[in-house]
Coordinates of C-alpha atoms in Angstrom, one line a residue:
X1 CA 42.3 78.7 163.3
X2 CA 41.2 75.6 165.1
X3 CA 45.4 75.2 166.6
X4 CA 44.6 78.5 168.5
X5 CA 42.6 76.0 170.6
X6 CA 45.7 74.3 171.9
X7 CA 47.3 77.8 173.1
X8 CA 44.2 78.0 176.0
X9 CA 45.1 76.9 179.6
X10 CA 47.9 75.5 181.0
X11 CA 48.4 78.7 183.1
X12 CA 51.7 79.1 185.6
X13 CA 50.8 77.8 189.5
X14 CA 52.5 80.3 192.2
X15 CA 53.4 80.3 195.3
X16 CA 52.1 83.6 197.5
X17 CA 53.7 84.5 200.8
X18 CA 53.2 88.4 200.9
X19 CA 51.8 89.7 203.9
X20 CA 48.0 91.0 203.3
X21 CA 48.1 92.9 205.2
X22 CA 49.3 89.9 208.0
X23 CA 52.2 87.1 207.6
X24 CA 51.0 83.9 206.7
X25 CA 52.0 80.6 205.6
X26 CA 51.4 80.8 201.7
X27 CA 48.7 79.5 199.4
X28 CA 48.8 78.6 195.7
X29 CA 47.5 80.7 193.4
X30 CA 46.7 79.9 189.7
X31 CA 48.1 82.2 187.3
X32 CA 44.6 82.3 184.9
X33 CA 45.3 86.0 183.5
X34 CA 48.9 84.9 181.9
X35 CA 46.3 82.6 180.2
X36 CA 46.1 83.1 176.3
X37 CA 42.4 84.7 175.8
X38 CA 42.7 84.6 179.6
X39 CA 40.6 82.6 182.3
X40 CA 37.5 82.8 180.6
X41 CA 38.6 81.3 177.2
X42 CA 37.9 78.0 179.0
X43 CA 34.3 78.4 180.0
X44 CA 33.6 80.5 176.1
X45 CA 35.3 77.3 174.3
X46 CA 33.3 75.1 176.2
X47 CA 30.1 77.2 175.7
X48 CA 30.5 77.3 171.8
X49 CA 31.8 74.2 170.6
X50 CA 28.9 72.5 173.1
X51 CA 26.4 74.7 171.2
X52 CA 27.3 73.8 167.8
X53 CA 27.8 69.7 169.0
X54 CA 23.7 70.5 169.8
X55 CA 23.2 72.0 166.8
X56 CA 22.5 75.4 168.4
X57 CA 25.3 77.3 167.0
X58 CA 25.2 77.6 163.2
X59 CA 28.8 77.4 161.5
X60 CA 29.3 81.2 161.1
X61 CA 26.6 82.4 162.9
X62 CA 27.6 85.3 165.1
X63 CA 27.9 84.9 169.3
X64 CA 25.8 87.7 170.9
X65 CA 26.6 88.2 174.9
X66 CA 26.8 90.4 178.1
X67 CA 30.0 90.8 179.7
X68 CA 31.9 93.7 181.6
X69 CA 34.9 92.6 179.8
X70 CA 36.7 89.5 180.8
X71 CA 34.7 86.5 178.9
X72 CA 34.4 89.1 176.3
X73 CA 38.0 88.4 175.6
X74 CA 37.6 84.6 176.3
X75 CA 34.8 85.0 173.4
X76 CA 36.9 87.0 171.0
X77 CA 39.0 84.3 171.3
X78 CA 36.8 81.5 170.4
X79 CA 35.1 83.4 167.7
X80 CA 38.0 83.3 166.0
X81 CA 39.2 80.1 167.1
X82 CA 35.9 78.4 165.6
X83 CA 34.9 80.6 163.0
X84 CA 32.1 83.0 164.7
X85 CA 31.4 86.6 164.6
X86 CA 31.2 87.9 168.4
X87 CA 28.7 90.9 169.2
X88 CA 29.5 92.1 172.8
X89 CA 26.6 94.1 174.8
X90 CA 29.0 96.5 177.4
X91 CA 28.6 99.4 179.2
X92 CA 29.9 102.8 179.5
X93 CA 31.8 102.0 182.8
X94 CA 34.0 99.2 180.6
X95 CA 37.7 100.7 180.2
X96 CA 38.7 102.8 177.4
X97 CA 41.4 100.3 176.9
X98 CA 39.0 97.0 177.6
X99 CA 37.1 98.6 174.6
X100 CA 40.0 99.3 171.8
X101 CA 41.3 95.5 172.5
X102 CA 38.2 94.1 172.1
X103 CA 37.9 95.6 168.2
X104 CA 41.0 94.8 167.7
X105 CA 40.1 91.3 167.8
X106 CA 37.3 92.1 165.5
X107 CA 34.4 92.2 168.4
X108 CA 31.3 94.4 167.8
X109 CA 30.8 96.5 170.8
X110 CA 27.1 97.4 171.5
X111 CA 27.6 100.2 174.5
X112 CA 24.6 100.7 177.2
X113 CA 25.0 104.2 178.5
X114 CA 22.9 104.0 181.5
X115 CA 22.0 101.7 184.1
X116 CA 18.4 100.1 184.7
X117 CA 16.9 101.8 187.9
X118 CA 16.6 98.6 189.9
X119 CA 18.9 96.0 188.0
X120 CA 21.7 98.4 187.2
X121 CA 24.4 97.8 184.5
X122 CA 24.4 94.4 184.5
X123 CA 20.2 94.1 183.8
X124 CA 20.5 96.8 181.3
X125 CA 23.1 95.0 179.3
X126 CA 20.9 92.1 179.6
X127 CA 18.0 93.7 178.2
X128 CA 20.0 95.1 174.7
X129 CA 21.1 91.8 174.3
X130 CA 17.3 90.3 173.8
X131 CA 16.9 93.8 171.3
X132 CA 20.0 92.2 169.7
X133 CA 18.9 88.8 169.5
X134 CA 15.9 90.3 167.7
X135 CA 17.2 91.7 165.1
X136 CA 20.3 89.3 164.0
X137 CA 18.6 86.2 162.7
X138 CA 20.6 82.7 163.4
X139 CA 22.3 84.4 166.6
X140 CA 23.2 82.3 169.3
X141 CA 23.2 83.6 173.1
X142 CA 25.6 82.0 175.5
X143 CA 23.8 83.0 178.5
X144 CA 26.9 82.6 180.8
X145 CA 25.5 83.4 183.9
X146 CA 22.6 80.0 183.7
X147 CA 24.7 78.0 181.3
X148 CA 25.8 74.2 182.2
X149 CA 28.9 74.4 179.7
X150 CA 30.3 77.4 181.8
X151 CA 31.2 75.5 184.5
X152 CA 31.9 72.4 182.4
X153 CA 34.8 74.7 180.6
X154 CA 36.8 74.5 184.0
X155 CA 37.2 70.7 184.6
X156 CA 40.5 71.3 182.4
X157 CA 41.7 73.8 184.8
X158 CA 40.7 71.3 187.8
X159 CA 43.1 68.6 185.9
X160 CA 46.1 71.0 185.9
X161 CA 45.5 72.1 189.7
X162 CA 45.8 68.2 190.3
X163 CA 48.4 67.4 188.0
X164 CA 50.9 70.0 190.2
X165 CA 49.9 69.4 194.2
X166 CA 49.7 66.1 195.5
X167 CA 46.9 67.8 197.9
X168 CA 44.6 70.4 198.9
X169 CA 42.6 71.6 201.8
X170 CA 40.8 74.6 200.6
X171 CA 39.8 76.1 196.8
X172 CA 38.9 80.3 197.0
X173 CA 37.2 81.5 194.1
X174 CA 35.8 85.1 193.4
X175 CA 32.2 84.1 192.5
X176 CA 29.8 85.9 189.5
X177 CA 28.3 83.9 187.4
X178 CA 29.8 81.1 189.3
X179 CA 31.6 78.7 186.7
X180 CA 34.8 78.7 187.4
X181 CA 34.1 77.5 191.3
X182 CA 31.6 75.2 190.5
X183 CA 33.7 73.4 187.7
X184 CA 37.3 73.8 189.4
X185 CA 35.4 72.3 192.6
X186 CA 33.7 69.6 191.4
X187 CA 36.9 68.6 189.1
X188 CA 39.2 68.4 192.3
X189 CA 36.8 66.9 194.6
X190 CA 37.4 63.6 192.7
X191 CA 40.8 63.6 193.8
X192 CA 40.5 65.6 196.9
X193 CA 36.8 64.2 198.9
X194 CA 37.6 66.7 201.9
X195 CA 38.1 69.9 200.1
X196 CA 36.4 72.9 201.3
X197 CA 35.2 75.9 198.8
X198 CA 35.5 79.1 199.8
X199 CA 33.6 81.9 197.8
X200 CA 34.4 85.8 197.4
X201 CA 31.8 88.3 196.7
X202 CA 31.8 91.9 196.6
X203 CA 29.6 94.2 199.1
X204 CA 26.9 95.4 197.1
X205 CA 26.0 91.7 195.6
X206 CA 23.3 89.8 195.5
X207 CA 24.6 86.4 194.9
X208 CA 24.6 85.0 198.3
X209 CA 21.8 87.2 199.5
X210 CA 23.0 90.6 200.3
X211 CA 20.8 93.3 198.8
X212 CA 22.1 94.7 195.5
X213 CA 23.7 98.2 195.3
X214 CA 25.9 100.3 193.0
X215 CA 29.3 98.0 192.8
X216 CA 33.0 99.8 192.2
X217 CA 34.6 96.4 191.6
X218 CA 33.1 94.9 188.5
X219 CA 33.6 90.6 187.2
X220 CA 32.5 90.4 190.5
X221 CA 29.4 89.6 192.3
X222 CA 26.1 90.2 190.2
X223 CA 22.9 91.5 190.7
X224 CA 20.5 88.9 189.4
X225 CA 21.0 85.6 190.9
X226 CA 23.2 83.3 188.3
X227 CA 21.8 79.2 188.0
X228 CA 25.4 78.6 187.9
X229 CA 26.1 79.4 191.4
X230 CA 26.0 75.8 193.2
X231 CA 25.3 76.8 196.9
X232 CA 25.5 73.5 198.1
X233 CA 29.6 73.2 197.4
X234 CA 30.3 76.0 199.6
X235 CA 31.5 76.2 203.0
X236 CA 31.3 79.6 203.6
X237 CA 31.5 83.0 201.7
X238 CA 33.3 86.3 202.1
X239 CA 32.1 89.4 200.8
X240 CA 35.1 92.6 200.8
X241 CA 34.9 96.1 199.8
X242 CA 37.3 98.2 197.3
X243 CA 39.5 99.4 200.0
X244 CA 40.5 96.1 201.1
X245 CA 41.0 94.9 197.5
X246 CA 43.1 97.8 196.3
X247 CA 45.2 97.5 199.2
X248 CA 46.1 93.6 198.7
X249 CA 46.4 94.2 194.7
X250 CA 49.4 96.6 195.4
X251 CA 50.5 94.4 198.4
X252 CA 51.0 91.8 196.1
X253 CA 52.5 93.9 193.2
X254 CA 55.0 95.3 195.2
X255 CA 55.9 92.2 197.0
X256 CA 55.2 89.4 194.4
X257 CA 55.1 90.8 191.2
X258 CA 52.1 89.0 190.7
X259 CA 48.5 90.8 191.0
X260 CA 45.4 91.6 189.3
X261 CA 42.6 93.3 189.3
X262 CA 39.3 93.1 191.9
X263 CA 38.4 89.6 191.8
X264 CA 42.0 88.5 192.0
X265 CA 42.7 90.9 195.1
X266 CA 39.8 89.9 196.6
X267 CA 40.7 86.5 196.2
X268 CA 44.3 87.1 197.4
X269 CA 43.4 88.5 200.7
X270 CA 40.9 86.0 201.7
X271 CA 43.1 83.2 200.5
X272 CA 46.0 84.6 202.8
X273 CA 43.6 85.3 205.6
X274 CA 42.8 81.5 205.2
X275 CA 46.4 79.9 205.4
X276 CA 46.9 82.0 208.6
X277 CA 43.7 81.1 210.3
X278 CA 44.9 77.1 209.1
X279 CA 48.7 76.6 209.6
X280 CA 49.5 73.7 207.5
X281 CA 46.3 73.6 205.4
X282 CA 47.2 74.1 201.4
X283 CA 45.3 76.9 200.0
X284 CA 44.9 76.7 196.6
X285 CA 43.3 80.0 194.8
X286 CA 42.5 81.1 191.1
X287 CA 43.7 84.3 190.2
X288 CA 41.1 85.3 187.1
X289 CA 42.5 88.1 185.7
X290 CA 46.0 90.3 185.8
X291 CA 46.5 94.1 186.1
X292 CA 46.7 95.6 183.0
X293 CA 43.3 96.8 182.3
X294 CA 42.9 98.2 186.3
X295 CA 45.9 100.8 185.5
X296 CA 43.2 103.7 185.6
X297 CA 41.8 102.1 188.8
X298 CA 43.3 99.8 191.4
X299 CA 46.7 101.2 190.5
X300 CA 45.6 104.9 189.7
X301 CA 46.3 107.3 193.1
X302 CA 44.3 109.9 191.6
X303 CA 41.2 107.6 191.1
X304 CA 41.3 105.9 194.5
X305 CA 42.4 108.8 196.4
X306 CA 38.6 110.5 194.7
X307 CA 37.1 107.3 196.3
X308 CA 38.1 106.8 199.7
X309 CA 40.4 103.4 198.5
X310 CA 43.6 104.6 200.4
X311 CA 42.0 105.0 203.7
X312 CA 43.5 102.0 206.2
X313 CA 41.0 99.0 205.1
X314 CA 39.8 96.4 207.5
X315 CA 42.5 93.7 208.1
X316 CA 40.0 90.5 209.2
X317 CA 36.6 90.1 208.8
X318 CA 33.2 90.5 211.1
X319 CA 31.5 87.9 211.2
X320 CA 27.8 87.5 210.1
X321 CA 25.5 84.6 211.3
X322 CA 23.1 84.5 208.4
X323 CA 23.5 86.6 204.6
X324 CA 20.7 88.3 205.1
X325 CA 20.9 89.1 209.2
X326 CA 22.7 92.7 208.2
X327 CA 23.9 94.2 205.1
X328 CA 27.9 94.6 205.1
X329 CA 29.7 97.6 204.2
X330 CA 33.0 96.0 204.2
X331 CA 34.7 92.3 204.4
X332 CA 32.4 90.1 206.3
X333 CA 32.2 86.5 206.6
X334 CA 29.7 84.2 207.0
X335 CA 29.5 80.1 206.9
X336 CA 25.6 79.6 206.6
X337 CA 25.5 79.8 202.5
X338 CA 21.9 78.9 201.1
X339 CA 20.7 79.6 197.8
X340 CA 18.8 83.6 198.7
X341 CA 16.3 82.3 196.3
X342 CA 14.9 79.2 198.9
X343 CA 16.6 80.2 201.7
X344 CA 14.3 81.4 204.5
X345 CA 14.5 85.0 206.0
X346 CA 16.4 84.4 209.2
X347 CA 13.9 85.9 212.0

């Protein structure tokens, strides 16, 4: 099973010019959800074969880990690739679809069906997967949102990026447990010293320092505060709501053919609000994920129409002096980005 390896990566590089919702002068976008296992196969082969290197990771033993669905494929497909059962802590909000593909690649789903009061979906999950640990002896947590090998899975993305464009001004990456932009950055910035890193939350996230609420848009933003996240590589950080990702998902689907679901729109929009704020900069963005799990979603009328998502979203952001000086409702900006857990309360 170990040639399955090979088939990870080396993901199609596009170029965007769709209006969203403005003209602007194109960016690149990586392609990662055409990616076999998709984005996240990088950082879950990393994780793994890292873990049994250490001696961590038993041959055999089974993978135990909280996703809301995309590294759950990236770890479906390692399990298999290196020989390990995969049990996958999810929620109730995860897809009908997300769920049937996940045992079809033999994953064992273990479903949370509510929220913690404080720490919502994403603490609960966290908490059944210490009850797991528990009880399946020899099981070996990957802990993606704190793990060094995360990021470390992306320097192989970082290569390809380089090995296509002879330069680059700025990187935008949707940000949750913060990997990919920590390892994609740090991988370019070798070639590229002046590159800036732009990051995309969601409203409702506490990454950067906003104060967590009940999120629409999920594999992005968090509500605990990931080690992974390297504060210090960004220049500044975006935070958008639904409405303004559903409306550049089906910009881009009807105008590119390429889309995805909330990380990638969100990424898509800022990425185009970017290039036209910087004629002649090269924009380079990572598209995680494609659309075919947000079909009862981002592309469902009836579901958005329920939710207010058609409604005429913002087309630039306000801009915020500090994360924490007001809580946004919609996209926002801000280029003061501090780690919320050392940062001090701006007065």
């Amino acid at each position: 099973m170990n040639d399955l390896l090979s088939l990870a990566g080396n993901t199609p590089l596009a170029r965007i010019t769709v209006p969203l919702p403005h003209a602007h002068g194109g960016f690149w976008a990586k392609l990662e959800g055409l990616g076999v296992g998709g984005m996240k196969a990088r950082a879950a082969v990393s994780m793994l074969t890292a873990a049994r290197a250490r001696g961590e990771l038993a041959p055999g033993a089974p993978v135990v880990e909280s996703t809301s669905g995309t590294l759950g494929i990236g770890l479906a497909f390692a399990g298999q690739c290196l020989g390990h059962p995969v049990v996958l802590v999810v929620d109730d909000e995860l897809e009908p679809g997300m769920r049937a593909l996940l045992r079809a690649y033999g994953v064992r789903l273990e479903i949370v069906d509510r929220p913690h009061p404080q720490g919502g979906w994403q603490r609960a999950r966290l908490e059944r997967v210490r009850e797991v640990l528990e009880r399946t002896p020899g099981a070996y947590w990957p802990d993606q949102y704190n793990n060094p090998d995360n990021p470390g899975g992306y320097a192989s993305l970082a290569r390809e990026l380089a090995e296509r464009l002879e330069h680059a001004d700025v990187l935008v990456c949707s940000v949750g447990t913060g990997g990919h932009s920590a390892g994609v950055f740090r991988g370019l910035r070798r070639y590229w010293p002046g590159l800036r890193l732009v990051g995309v939350d969601t409203v409702g996230s506490t990454v950067f320092g906003q104060p967590a609420r009940l999120r629409i848009m999920r594999g992005l933003g968090s509500s605990i505060h990931p080690r992974n996240v390297a504060y210090e590589l960004f220049d500044e950080v975006h935070w958008l709501g639904p409405t303004e990702v559903v409306d550049a998902c089906r910009r881009l689907a009807r105008g590119s053919f390429v889309t995805g679901g909330w990380s990638t729109g969100a990424v898509a929009r800022v990425a185009a609000w970017t290039a036209r704020r910087e004629p002649g900069a090269t924009v380079v963005a990572i598209f995680p994920d494609g659309p075919d799990r947000y079909l009862g979603s981002i592309f469902d009328d009836d579901y958005c129409r329920d939710r207010g998502l058609l409604e005429r979203p913002h087309d630039q952001p306000v801009e915020i002096a500090h994360p924490r000086a007001v809580e946004v409702s919609g996209w926002a900006r801000c280029r003061t980005v501090a780690d919320p857990l050392l940062a001090e309360v701006p007065a």
